Amino acid sequence: MSCQTTAQAAELPKVNESGAGEKNPKVVAFLCNWCSYAGADKAGASQLPVPQELSVIRVMCSGRLEPTLILEAIQKGADGVMVLACHPGDCHYKEGNLRAFCRAELLERMLPQLGVDPRRFSFDYVSAAEAEKFSRITTEFVERVRSLG
Amino acid sequence: MSVSAKTAVILCTCSGFINERIDWEKVQALLAGHPAKPLFKIDSLACGVDNLEQLVPWLRSEKPQRVVVAACSPREHEGTFRKLLADAGINPYFLQMVNVREQISWVTAAPQAATAKAARLLAGALSRVQRHQPLEARSVPVRTEVAVIGAGPAGMQAALTLAKAGRKVTLIEREPFIGGLPVRFEELFPNMECGPCLLEPVMGELLHGPESGQVQLLTLAEVTGVKGGFGNWSLTVRQRARYIDAELCIGCMICAEVCPQRRPNGWNASGEMAAVDVPFAGALPNLPHIDADVCLRLNGSEECAACQAECPVEGSLRFDQEEREYGIDAGAIIVASGAVELQEIPAPFAGLADVHTAYSFERLLAMNGPSGGELLGENGSAPKSLAIVQCAGSLDPDGISYCSGTCCRTALKYAHLVLGKAPGIAVSRLFREQSAPGVDAGRQFHHGQEGGVRYRSFAELAVENGPGGRTISVAGGASVAAEMIVLCRPIVPGDGTAALARLLELDRDQGGFIAQSHPLSGSCASPLKGVYLAGACRGPGDIREAFATGTAAAGLALSELVEGRDLIVDPQVASVEPSLCAGCKSCLQLCPYKAISWDGAEKRAAVADLLCRGCGTCVAACPAGAITGRGFSRDMLRAELEGVLS
């Protein structure tokens, strides 16, 4: 779910190849209770790998997250932040995930203005059944953040 | 909140599942310097009944102010450990769980990494739990009366179910009679059951049965105002004058016989009725009503007293009756306002003779209809051919895109019934798609496939008048005899649906029907707590569904509002700090549950904890930071962030 244009991305610093893998990035993932957190639990029950660098913070709904909280996470030292929501139409609270999506779109546009590589932020949907997707996208995101140095 | 609150940390091993990867001794060493000075206790299976019993005295003797439990998913055992805290005399909301089983030990291969992660997430929980506030679940007395809007099969079934459970019900019906649409249907699909025979016992029970005293029926009545919320609604209901004394009138209908004035009978979709009359024989309650615009006495034309002179019970006719307003208090509202068939006749059929909608044809077939049940055309004789056009306006991606789901069974019913009314009649059915779900309807479906013609779009139908009579032809295809035509038009929300939805602040779906809490698991509830849905206000449906959903909606009301059981309000909801609210109203539009109201005098928003479900969307949106999520506050999330990133 990226609204980042290629032109904007091109202006950003290149991936730090030399720094790749040198440190363990700090990655925070905000998960909504009903879908994504349940998907993460299912990844556990299925014993699928989840990066050890990932720190999950549970919220009842992705709609609870104000963009400033995500910026605060970065300010406090997070190398990457994920927001995972219910799929459109599946929100336990009807439409909180759609609010979260709109806020994510705005945040992604704002991050470069603040000097933050928008690749350090990711918004995605994970259902309660998508254990494999949770495992895959968290692993990929941690690797992406690691490669950014 | 002080950062030095004494915090107990229970480290569960889950019978070895957790400590297989996580070294609890090492975690304790890593967190020894935490400002919360955690008091650790390793437990082999913290959720076990015996273990919980032993944890209570431990907590009572140690007297921690906060408790962190590192175990399995809070989705599984948060309730268990909240109860543990309550049993130990600690506010249950001073708990924070760390999901070390599903989200660490089962997903992290290297024990060292798992141990480090456990320490990190525990640091987050330790910081967060310091910010927790003591919360009390509020208990609110509730009203157990229920207001049911709409007295069709769904509303009647809901009202009766509630009355049988001893509940007081106010049943609000817009029409002068009850029974909804199917009481006007001669036969019901799929088994050709008599509609009035099915519904009259239900109506009789409602009006005169042992529980009828529990039900206040208001006919000719509409809801005009709604205040309050779950457990304590207050409805304003306006009842139009019937001009008949319901206590005195014996329903002999002599008044209708002598009345000099006539008005079109909209309930029959054709024919006339007297100014004082019932729309059809057998309408209940058995009382006529007067159309004040048509009655000579009431419209001021002349001092007509024809009905009064012949009425055998003096005082039954009440020309002085006025509109009445009722205030109805109820704990829950059941909306059962139904749906209707679109009655407008589209081109190329508009203006032609002997063209019916499914509803007007239904009335034509009914014994108490305009022709006494005889199948007659406008020329007074039985038609030799009947063409039933299904999907007439439905399944149209640019118009009404959905299938109403009932018309096929209705059309198959008509095809069967007309054979008995006009032997030898040629019947054709034209359809875009066919759908006759249900075990019983299978027989109906297989017996009625003769004379079926498929068409692709409504635009390719043409009406032609040839030497052999009128036909409907499908472009490039078949042509069928069509002396009489029935259009099965789409089923759409009833007239009052939009206004009712506005009053109750309910959303409507793409079709304009009342939106359901969840289309699969919450189809008999609206997203607004304490408002339940029954019948076709939820979307097109048949009578079986109306009865089933009427029972279901009543069941929901019964389970959520119990006499003597106060409502426990989850304290983990949003609340507005009035001194910080800037009055921007951003939150009002966001709340999916209409839990936020506007105080016009104070110019600030307020959250009704009864309606709030704690999603926190408003918390995130408030530009002034005036809304706090109790249990998920900005402070708590910040502290957790700091903890995991430290």
PDB file of N, CA, C and O in Angstrom, chain B residues 8-12 41 43 45-61 64 66-71 77-97:
ATOM      1  N   ALA B   8       4.292  -6.575  40.146  1.00  0.00           N
ATOM      2  CA  ALA B   8       4.549  -8.018  40.144  1.00  0.00           C
ATOM      3  C   ALA B   8       4.586  -8.503  38.708  1.00  0.00           C
ATOM      4  O   ALA B   8       3.786  -8.062  37.879  1.00  0.00           O
ATOM      5  N   VAL B   9       5.536  -9.367  38.403  1.00  0.00           N
ATOM      6  CA  VAL B   9       5.638  -9.905  37.040  1.00  0.00           C
ATOM      7  C   VAL B   9       5.574 -11.424  37.113  1.00  0.00           C
ATOM      8  O   VAL B   9       6.452 -12.061  37.704  1.00  0.00           O
ATOM      9  N   ILE B  10       4.511 -11.970  36.548  1.00  0.00           N
ATOM     10  CA  ILE B  10       4.355 -13.431  36.554  1.00  0.00           C
ATOM     11  C   ILE B  10       4.898 -13.957  35.227  1.00  0.00           C
ATOM     12  O   ILE B  10       4.457 -13.549  34.149  1.00  0.00           O
ATOM     13  N   LEU B  11       5.907 -14.829  35.322  1.00  0.00           N
ATOM     14  CA  LEU B  11       6.547 -15.374  34.122  1.00  0.00           C
ATOM     15  C   LEU B  11       6.078 -16.820  33.976  1.00  0.00           C
ATOM     16  O   LEU B  11       6.488 -17.696  34.739  1.00  0.00           O
ATOM     17  N   CYS B  12       5.226 -17.039  33.004  1.00  0.00           N
ATOM     18  CA  CYS B  12       4.641 -18.372  32.825  1.00  0.00           C
ATOM     19  C   CYS B  12       5.563 -19.215  31.946  1.00  0.00           C
ATOM     20  O   CYS B  12       6.143 -18.714  30.980  1.00  0.00           O
ATOM     21  N   LYS B  41       7.889 -13.724  39.511  1.00  0.00           N
ATOM     22  CA  LYS B  41       7.478 -15.055  39.985  1.00  0.00           C
ATOM     23  C   LYS B  41       7.304 -15.949  38.769  1.00  0.00           C
ATOM     24  O   LYS B  41       6.521 -15.638  37.877  1.00  0.00           O
ATOM     25  N   ASP B  43       5.930 -19.180  37.034  1.00  0.00           N
ATOM     26  CA  ASP B  43       4.798 -20.076  37.284  1.00  0.00           C
ATOM     27  C   ASP B  43       4.756 -21.102  36.158  1.00  0.00           C
ATOM     28  O   ASP B  43       4.941 -20.767  34.991  1.00  0.00           O
ATOM     29  N   LEU B  45       2.203 -22.883  35.005  1.00  0.00           N
ATOM     30  CA  LEU B  45       1.010 -22.799  34.142  1.00  0.00           C
ATOM     31  C   LEU B  45       0.044 -21.821  34.806  1.00  0.00           C
ATOM     32  O   LEU B  45      -0.874 -22.215  35.516  1.00  0.00           O
ATOM     33  N   ALA B  46       0.302 -20.522  34.562  1.00  0.00           N
ATOM     34  CA  ALA B  46      -0.381 -19.472  35.338  1.00  0.00           C
ATOM     35  C   ALA B  46      -1.899 -19.509  35.191  1.00  0.00           C
ATOM     36  O   ALA B  46      -2.620 -19.100  36.092  1.00  0.00           O
ATOM     37  N   CYS B  47      -2.386 -20.002  34.037  1.00  0.00           N
ATOM     38  CA  CYS B  47      -3.835 -19.999  33.830  1.00  0.00           C
ATOM     39  C   CYS B  47      -4.520 -21.192  34.496  1.00  0.00           C
ATOM     40  O   CYS B  47      -5.749 -21.266  34.522  1.00  0.00           O
ATOM     41  N   GLY B  48      -3.726 -22.152  34.993  1.00  0.00           N
ATOM     42  CA  GLY B  48      -4.306 -23.341  35.618  1.00  0.00           C
ATOM     43  C   GLY B  48      -5.092 -22.969  36.875  1.00  0.00           C
ATOM     44  O   GLY B  48      -4.723 -22.041  37.590  1.00  0.00           O
ATOM     45  N   VAL B  49      -6.158 -23.711  37.135  1.00  0.00           N
ATOM     46  CA  VAL B  49      -7.048 -23.365  38.247  1.00  0.00           C
ATOM     47  C   VAL B  49      -6.273 -23.368  39.578  1.00  0.00           C
ATOM     48  O   VAL B  49      -6.356 -22.420  40.370  1.00  0.00           O
ATOM     49  N   ASP B  50      -5.469 -24.426  39.788  1.00  0.00           N
ATOM     50  CA  ASP B  50      -4.710 -24.520  41.044  1.00  0.00           C
ATOM     51  C   ASP B  50      -3.695 -23.393  41.148  1.00  0.00           C
ATOM     52  O   ASP B  50      -3.490 -22.810  42.207  1.00  0.00           O
ATOM     53  N   ASN B  51      -3.032 -23.108  40.011  1.00  0.00           N
ATOM     54  CA  ASN B  51      -2.005 -22.061  40.014  1.00  0.00           C
ATOM     55  C   ASN B  51      -2.633 -20.705  40.328  1.00  0.00           C
ATOM     56  O   ASN B  51      -2.079 -19.921  41.097  1.00  0.00           O
ATOM     57  N   LEU B  52      -3.799 -20.453  39.731  1.00  0.00           N
ATOM     58  CA  LEU B  52      -4.481 -19.179  39.991  1.00  0.00           C
ATOM     59  C   LEU B  52      -4.836 -19.072  41.471  1.00  0.00           C
ATOM     60  O   LEU B  52      -4.675 -18.028  42.085  1.00  0.00           O
ATOM     61  N   GLU B  53      -5.292 -20.184  42.029  1.00  0.00           N
ATOM     62  CA  GLU B  53      -5.649 -20.190  43.449  1.00  0.00           C
ATOM     63  C   GLU B  53      -4.456 -19.846  44.329  1.00  0.00           C
ATOM     64  O   GLU B  53      -4.602 -19.202  45.366  1.00  0.00           O
ATOM     65  N   GLN B  54      -3.264 -20.312  43.902  1.00  0.00           N
ATOM     66  CA  GLN B  54      -2.059 -20.020  44.696  1.00  0.00           C
ATOM     67  C   GLN B  54      -1.545 -18.602  44.457  1.00  0.00           C
ATOM     68  O   GLN B  54      -0.888 -18.019  45.303  1.00  0.00           O
ATOM     69  N   LEU B  55      -1.858 -18.075  43.246  1.00  0.00           N
ATOM     70  CA  LEU B  55      -1.388 -16.712  42.943  1.00  0.00           C
ATOM     71  C   LEU B  55      -2.154 -15.659  43.748  1.00  0.00           C
ATOM     72  O   LEU B  55      -1.601 -14.612  44.076  1.00  0.00           O
ATOM     73  N   VAL B  56      -3.409 -15.963  44.070  1.00  0.00           N
ATOM     74  CA  VAL B  56      -4.223 -14.976  44.810  1.00  0.00           C
ATOM     75  C   VAL B  56      -3.566 -14.618  46.162  1.00  0.00           C
ATOM     76  O   VAL B  56      -3.301 -13.447  46.413  1.00  0.00           O
ATOM     77  N   PRO B  57      -3.263 -15.620  47.016  1.00  0.00           N
ATOM     78  CA  PRO B  57      -2.631 -15.249  48.301  1.00  0.00           C
ATOM     79  C   PRO B  57      -1.256 -14.601  48.122  1.00  0.00           C
ATOM     80  O   PRO B  57      -0.887 -13.715  48.902  1.00  0.00           O
ATOM     81  N   TRP B  58      -0.531 -15.023  47.089  1.00  0.00           N
ATOM     82  CA  TRP B  58       0.793 -14.410  46.846  1.00  0.00           C
ATOM     83  C   TRP B  58       0.623 -12.916  46.550  1.00  0.00           C
ATOM     84  O   TRP B  58       1.308 -12.066  47.129  1.00  0.00           O
ATOM     85  N   LEU B  59      -0.328 -12.619  45.649  1.00  0.00           N
ATOM     86  CA  LEU B  59      -0.571 -11.208  45.307  1.00  0.00           C
ATOM     87  C   LEU B  59      -1.096 -10.445  46.529  1.00  0.00           C
ATOM     88  O   LEU B  59      -0.706  -9.313  46.775  1.00  0.00           O
ATOM     89  N   ARG B  60      -1.952 -11.110  47.307  1.00  0.00           N
ATOM     90  CA  ARG B  60      -2.507 -10.440  48.497  1.00  0.00           C
ATOM     91  C   ARG B  60      -1.408 -10.120  49.505  1.00  0.00           C
ATOM     92  O   ARG B  60      -1.427  -9.073  50.145  1.00  0.00           O
ATOM     93  N   SER B  61      -0.431 -11.019  49.619  1.00  0.00           N
ATOM     94  CA  SER B  61       0.623 -10.757  50.611  1.00  0.00           C
ATOM     95  C   SER B  61       1.660  -9.767  50.080  1.00  0.00           C
ATOM     96  O   SER B  61       2.180  -8.939  50.822  1.00  0.00           O
ATOM     97  N   PRO B  64       1.216  -5.887  45.250  1.00  0.00           N
ATOM     98  CA  PRO B  64       1.735  -5.039  44.164  1.00  0.00           C
ATOM     99  C   PRO B  64       0.660  -4.051  43.709  1.00  0.00           C
ATOM    100  O   PRO B  64      -0.538  -4.307  43.873  1.00  0.00           O
ATOM    101  N   ARG B  66       0.746  -2.944  40.497  1.00  0.00           N
ATOM    102  CA  ARG B  66       0.561  -3.281  39.086  1.00  0.00           C
ATOM    103  C   ARG B  66       0.962  -4.731  38.885  1.00  0.00           C
ATOM    104  O   ARG B  66       1.793  -5.261  39.634  1.00  0.00           O
ATOM    105  N   VAL B  67       0.404  -5.359  37.830  1.00  0.00           N
ATOM    106  CA  VAL B  67       0.770  -6.748  37.534  1.00  0.00           C
ATOM    107  C   VAL B  67       1.013  -6.904  36.033  1.00  0.00           C
ATOM    108  O   VAL B  67       0.225  -6.429  35.215  1.00  0.00           O
ATOM    109  N   VAL B  68       2.139  -7.540  35.704  1.00  0.00           N
ATOM    110  CA  VAL B  68       2.409  -7.908  34.313  1.00  0.00           C
ATOM    111  C   VAL B  68       2.432  -9.427  34.255  1.00  0.00           C
ATOM    112  O   VAL B  68       3.032 -10.072  35.109  1.00  0.00           O
ATOM    113  N   VAL B  69       1.743  -9.986  33.270  1.00  0.00           N
ATOM    114  CA  VAL B  69       1.764 -11.433  33.090  1.00  0.00           C
ATOM    115  C   VAL B  69       2.369 -11.724  31.723  1.00  0.00           C
ATOM    116  O   VAL B  69       1.857 -11.268  30.700  1.00  0.00           O
ATOM    117  N   ALA B  70       3.488 -12.437  31.725  1.00  0.00           N
ATOM    118  CA  ALA B  70       4.116 -12.854  30.466  1.00  0.00           C
ATOM    119  C   ALA B  70       3.722 -14.291  30.240  1.00  0.00           C
ATOM    120  O   ALA B  70       4.191 -15.191  30.949  1.00  0.00           O
ATOM    121  N   ALA B  71       2.831 -14.498  29.280  1.00  0.00           N
ATOM    122  CA  ALA B  71       2.308 -15.846  29.064  1.00  0.00           C
ATOM    123  C   ALA B  71       1.885 -15.983  27.604  1.00  0.00           C
ATOM    124  O   ALA B  71       2.668 -15.674  26.710  1.00  0.00           O
ATOM    125  N   HIS B  77      -6.253 -15.097  27.331  1.00  0.00           N
ATOM    126  CA  HIS B  77      -6.352 -15.135  28.796  1.00  0.00           C
ATOM    127  C   HIS B  77      -6.362 -13.782  29.509  1.00  0.00           C
ATOM    128  O   HIS B  77      -6.169 -13.741  30.714  1.00  0.00           O
ATOM    129  N   GLU B  78      -6.590 -12.684  28.770  1.00  0.00           N
ATOM    130  CA  GLU B  78      -6.627 -11.397  29.462  1.00  0.00           C
ATOM    131  C   GLU B  78      -7.745 -11.399  30.520  1.00  0.00           C
ATOM    132  O   GLU B  78      -7.558 -10.916  31.642  1.00  0.00           O
ATOM    133  N   GLY B  79      -8.879 -11.979  30.141  1.00  0.00           N
ATOM    134  CA  GLY B  79     -10.019 -12.047  31.065  1.00  0.00           C
ATOM    135  C   GLY B  79      -9.675 -12.846  32.318  1.00  0.00           C
ATOM    136  O   GLY B  79     -10.026 -12.479  33.435  1.00  0.00           O
ATOM    137  N   THR B  80      -8.970 -13.964  32.110  1.00  0.00           N
ATOM    138  CA  THR B  80      -8.579 -14.830  33.234  1.00  0.00           C
ATOM    139  C   THR B  80      -7.746 -14.048  34.247  1.00  0.00           C
ATOM    140  O   THR B  80      -7.977 -14.107  35.456  1.00  0.00           O
ATOM    141  N   PHE B  81      -6.756 -13.294  33.724  1.00  0.00           N
ATOM    142  CA  PHE B  81      -5.837 -12.611  34.643  1.00  0.00           C
ATOM    143  C   PHE B  81      -6.440 -11.328  35.218  1.00  0.00           C
ATOM    144  O   PHE B  81      -6.081 -10.917  36.317  1.00  0.00           O
ATOM    145  N   ARG B  82      -7.361 -10.727  34.500  1.00  0.00           N
ATOM    146  CA  ARG B  82      -8.079  -9.588  35.095  1.00  0.00           C
ATOM    147  C   ARG B  82      -8.856 -10.073  36.322  1.00  0.00           C
ATOM    148  O   ARG B  82      -8.910  -9.406  37.341  1.00  0.00           O
ATOM    149  N   LYS B  83      -9.453 -11.256  36.174  1.00  0.00           N
ATOM    150  CA  LYS B  83     -10.220 -11.817  37.280  1.00  0.00           C
ATOM    151  C   LYS B  83      -9.286 -12.150  38.440  1.00  0.00           C
ATOM    152  O   LYS B  83      -9.635 -11.943  39.614  1.00  0.00           O
ATOM    153  N   LEU B  84      -8.081 -12.636  38.108  1.00  0.00           N
ATOM    154  CA  LEU B  84      -7.097 -12.928  39.155  1.00  0.00           C
ATOM    155  C   LEU B  84      -6.807 -11.666  39.974  1.00  0.00           C
ATOM    156  O   LEU B  84      -6.782 -11.695  41.206  1.00  0.00           O
ATOM    157  N   LEU B  85      -6.624 -10.559  39.259  1.00  0.00           N
ATOM    158  CA  LEU B  85      -6.339  -9.296  39.955  1.00  0.00           C
ATOM    159  C   LEU B  85      -7.514  -8.892  40.843  1.00  0.00           C
ATOM    160  O   LEU B  85      -7.324  -8.509  42.005  1.00  0.00           O
ATOM    161  N   ALA B  86      -8.712  -9.017  40.277  1.00  0.00           N
ATOM    162  CA  ALA B  86      -9.904  -8.650  41.051  1.00  0.00           C
ATOM    163  C   ALA B  86     -10.001  -9.518  42.304  1.00  0.00           C
ATOM    164  O   ALA B  86     -10.272  -9.021  43.395  1.00  0.00           O
ATOM    165  N   ASP B  87      -9.737 -10.835  42.138  1.00  0.00           N
ATOM    166  CA  ASP B  87      -9.785 -11.759  43.283  1.00  0.00           C
ATOM    167  C   ASP B  87      -8.747 -11.390  44.343  1.00  0.00           C
ATOM    168  O   ASP B  87      -8.921 -11.651  45.528  1.00  0.00           O
ATOM    169  N   ALA B  88      -7.633 -10.805  43.879  1.00  0.00           N
ATOM    170  CA  ALA B  88      -6.554 -10.449  44.812  1.00  0.00           C
ATOM    171  C   ALA B  88      -6.725  -9.024  45.342  1.00  0.00           C
ATOM    172  O   ALA B  88      -5.823  -8.492  46.001  1.00  0.00           O
ATOM    173  N   GLY B  89      -7.837  -8.414  45.016  1.00  0.00           N
ATOM    174  CA  GLY B  89      -8.113  -7.066  45.536  1.00  0.00           C
ATOM    175  C   GLY B  89      -7.381  -5.967  44.794  1.00  0.00           C
ATOM    176  O   GLY B  89      -7.182  -4.870  45.321  1.00  0.00           O
ATOM    177  N   ILE B  90      -6.968  -6.253  43.548  1.00  0.00           N
ATOM    178  CA  ILE B  90      -6.266  -5.240  42.743  1.00  0.00           C
ATOM    179  C   ILE B  90      -7.189  -4.846  41.593  1.00  0.00           C
ATOM    180  O   ILE B  90      -7.886  -5.692  41.031  1.00  0.00           O
ATOM    181  N   ASN B  91      -7.190  -3.571  41.246  1.00  0.00           N
ATOM    182  CA  ASN B  91      -8.029  -3.144  40.120  1.00  0.00           C
ATOM    183  C   ASN B  91      -7.646  -3.950  38.863  1.00  0.00           C
ATOM    184  O   ASN B  91      -6.484  -3.984  38.479  1.00  0.00           O
ATOM    185  N   PRO B  92      -8.619  -4.612  38.260  1.00  0.00           N
ATOM    186  CA  PRO B  92      -8.302  -5.525  37.145  1.00  0.00           C
ATOM    187  C   PRO B  92      -7.655  -4.849  35.943  1.00  0.00           C
ATOM    188  O   PRO B  92      -7.051  -5.524  35.111  1.00  0.00           O
ATOM    189  N   TYR B  93      -7.777  -3.522  35.859  1.00  0.00           N
ATOM    190  CA  TYR B  93      -7.192  -2.839  34.704  1.00  0.00           C
ATOM    191  C   TYR B  93      -5.748  -2.421  34.958  1.00  0.00           C
ATOM    192  O   TYR B  93      -5.123  -1.786  34.118  1.00  0.00           O
ATOM    193  N   PHE B  94      -5.204  -2.806  36.131  1.00  0.00           N
ATOM    194  CA  PHE B  94      -3.778  -2.596  36.405  1.00  0.00           C
ATOM    195  C   PHE B  94      -2.958  -3.776  35.877  1.00  0.00           C
ATOM    196  O   PHE B  94      -1.897  -4.091  36.384  1.00  0.00           O
ATOM    197  N   LEU B  95      -3.502  -4.457  34.863  1.00  0.00           N
ATOM    198  CA  LEU B  95      -2.834  -5.628  34.273  1.00  0.00           C
ATOM    199  C   LEU B  95      -2.302  -5.301  32.886  1.00  0.00           C
ATOM    200  O   LEU B  95      -2.947  -4.588  32.119  1.00  0.00           O
ATOM    201  N   GLN B  96      -1.130  -5.802  32.558  1.00  0.00           N
ATOM    202  CA  GLN B  96      -0.673  -5.784  31.168  1.00  0.00           C
ATOM    203  C   GLN B  96      -0.096  -7.162  30.855  1.00  0.00           C
ATOM    204  O   GLN B  96       0.669  -7.719  31.646  1.00  0.00           O
ATOM    205  N   MET B  97      -0.503  -7.711  29.722  1.00  0.00           N
ATOM    206  CA  MET B  97       0.020  -9.028  29.351  1.00  0.00           C
ATOM    207  C   MET B  97       1.087  -8.902  28.279  1.00  0.00           C
ATOM    208  O   MET B  97       1.039  -8.005  27.442  1.00  0.00           O
TER     209      MET B  97
END
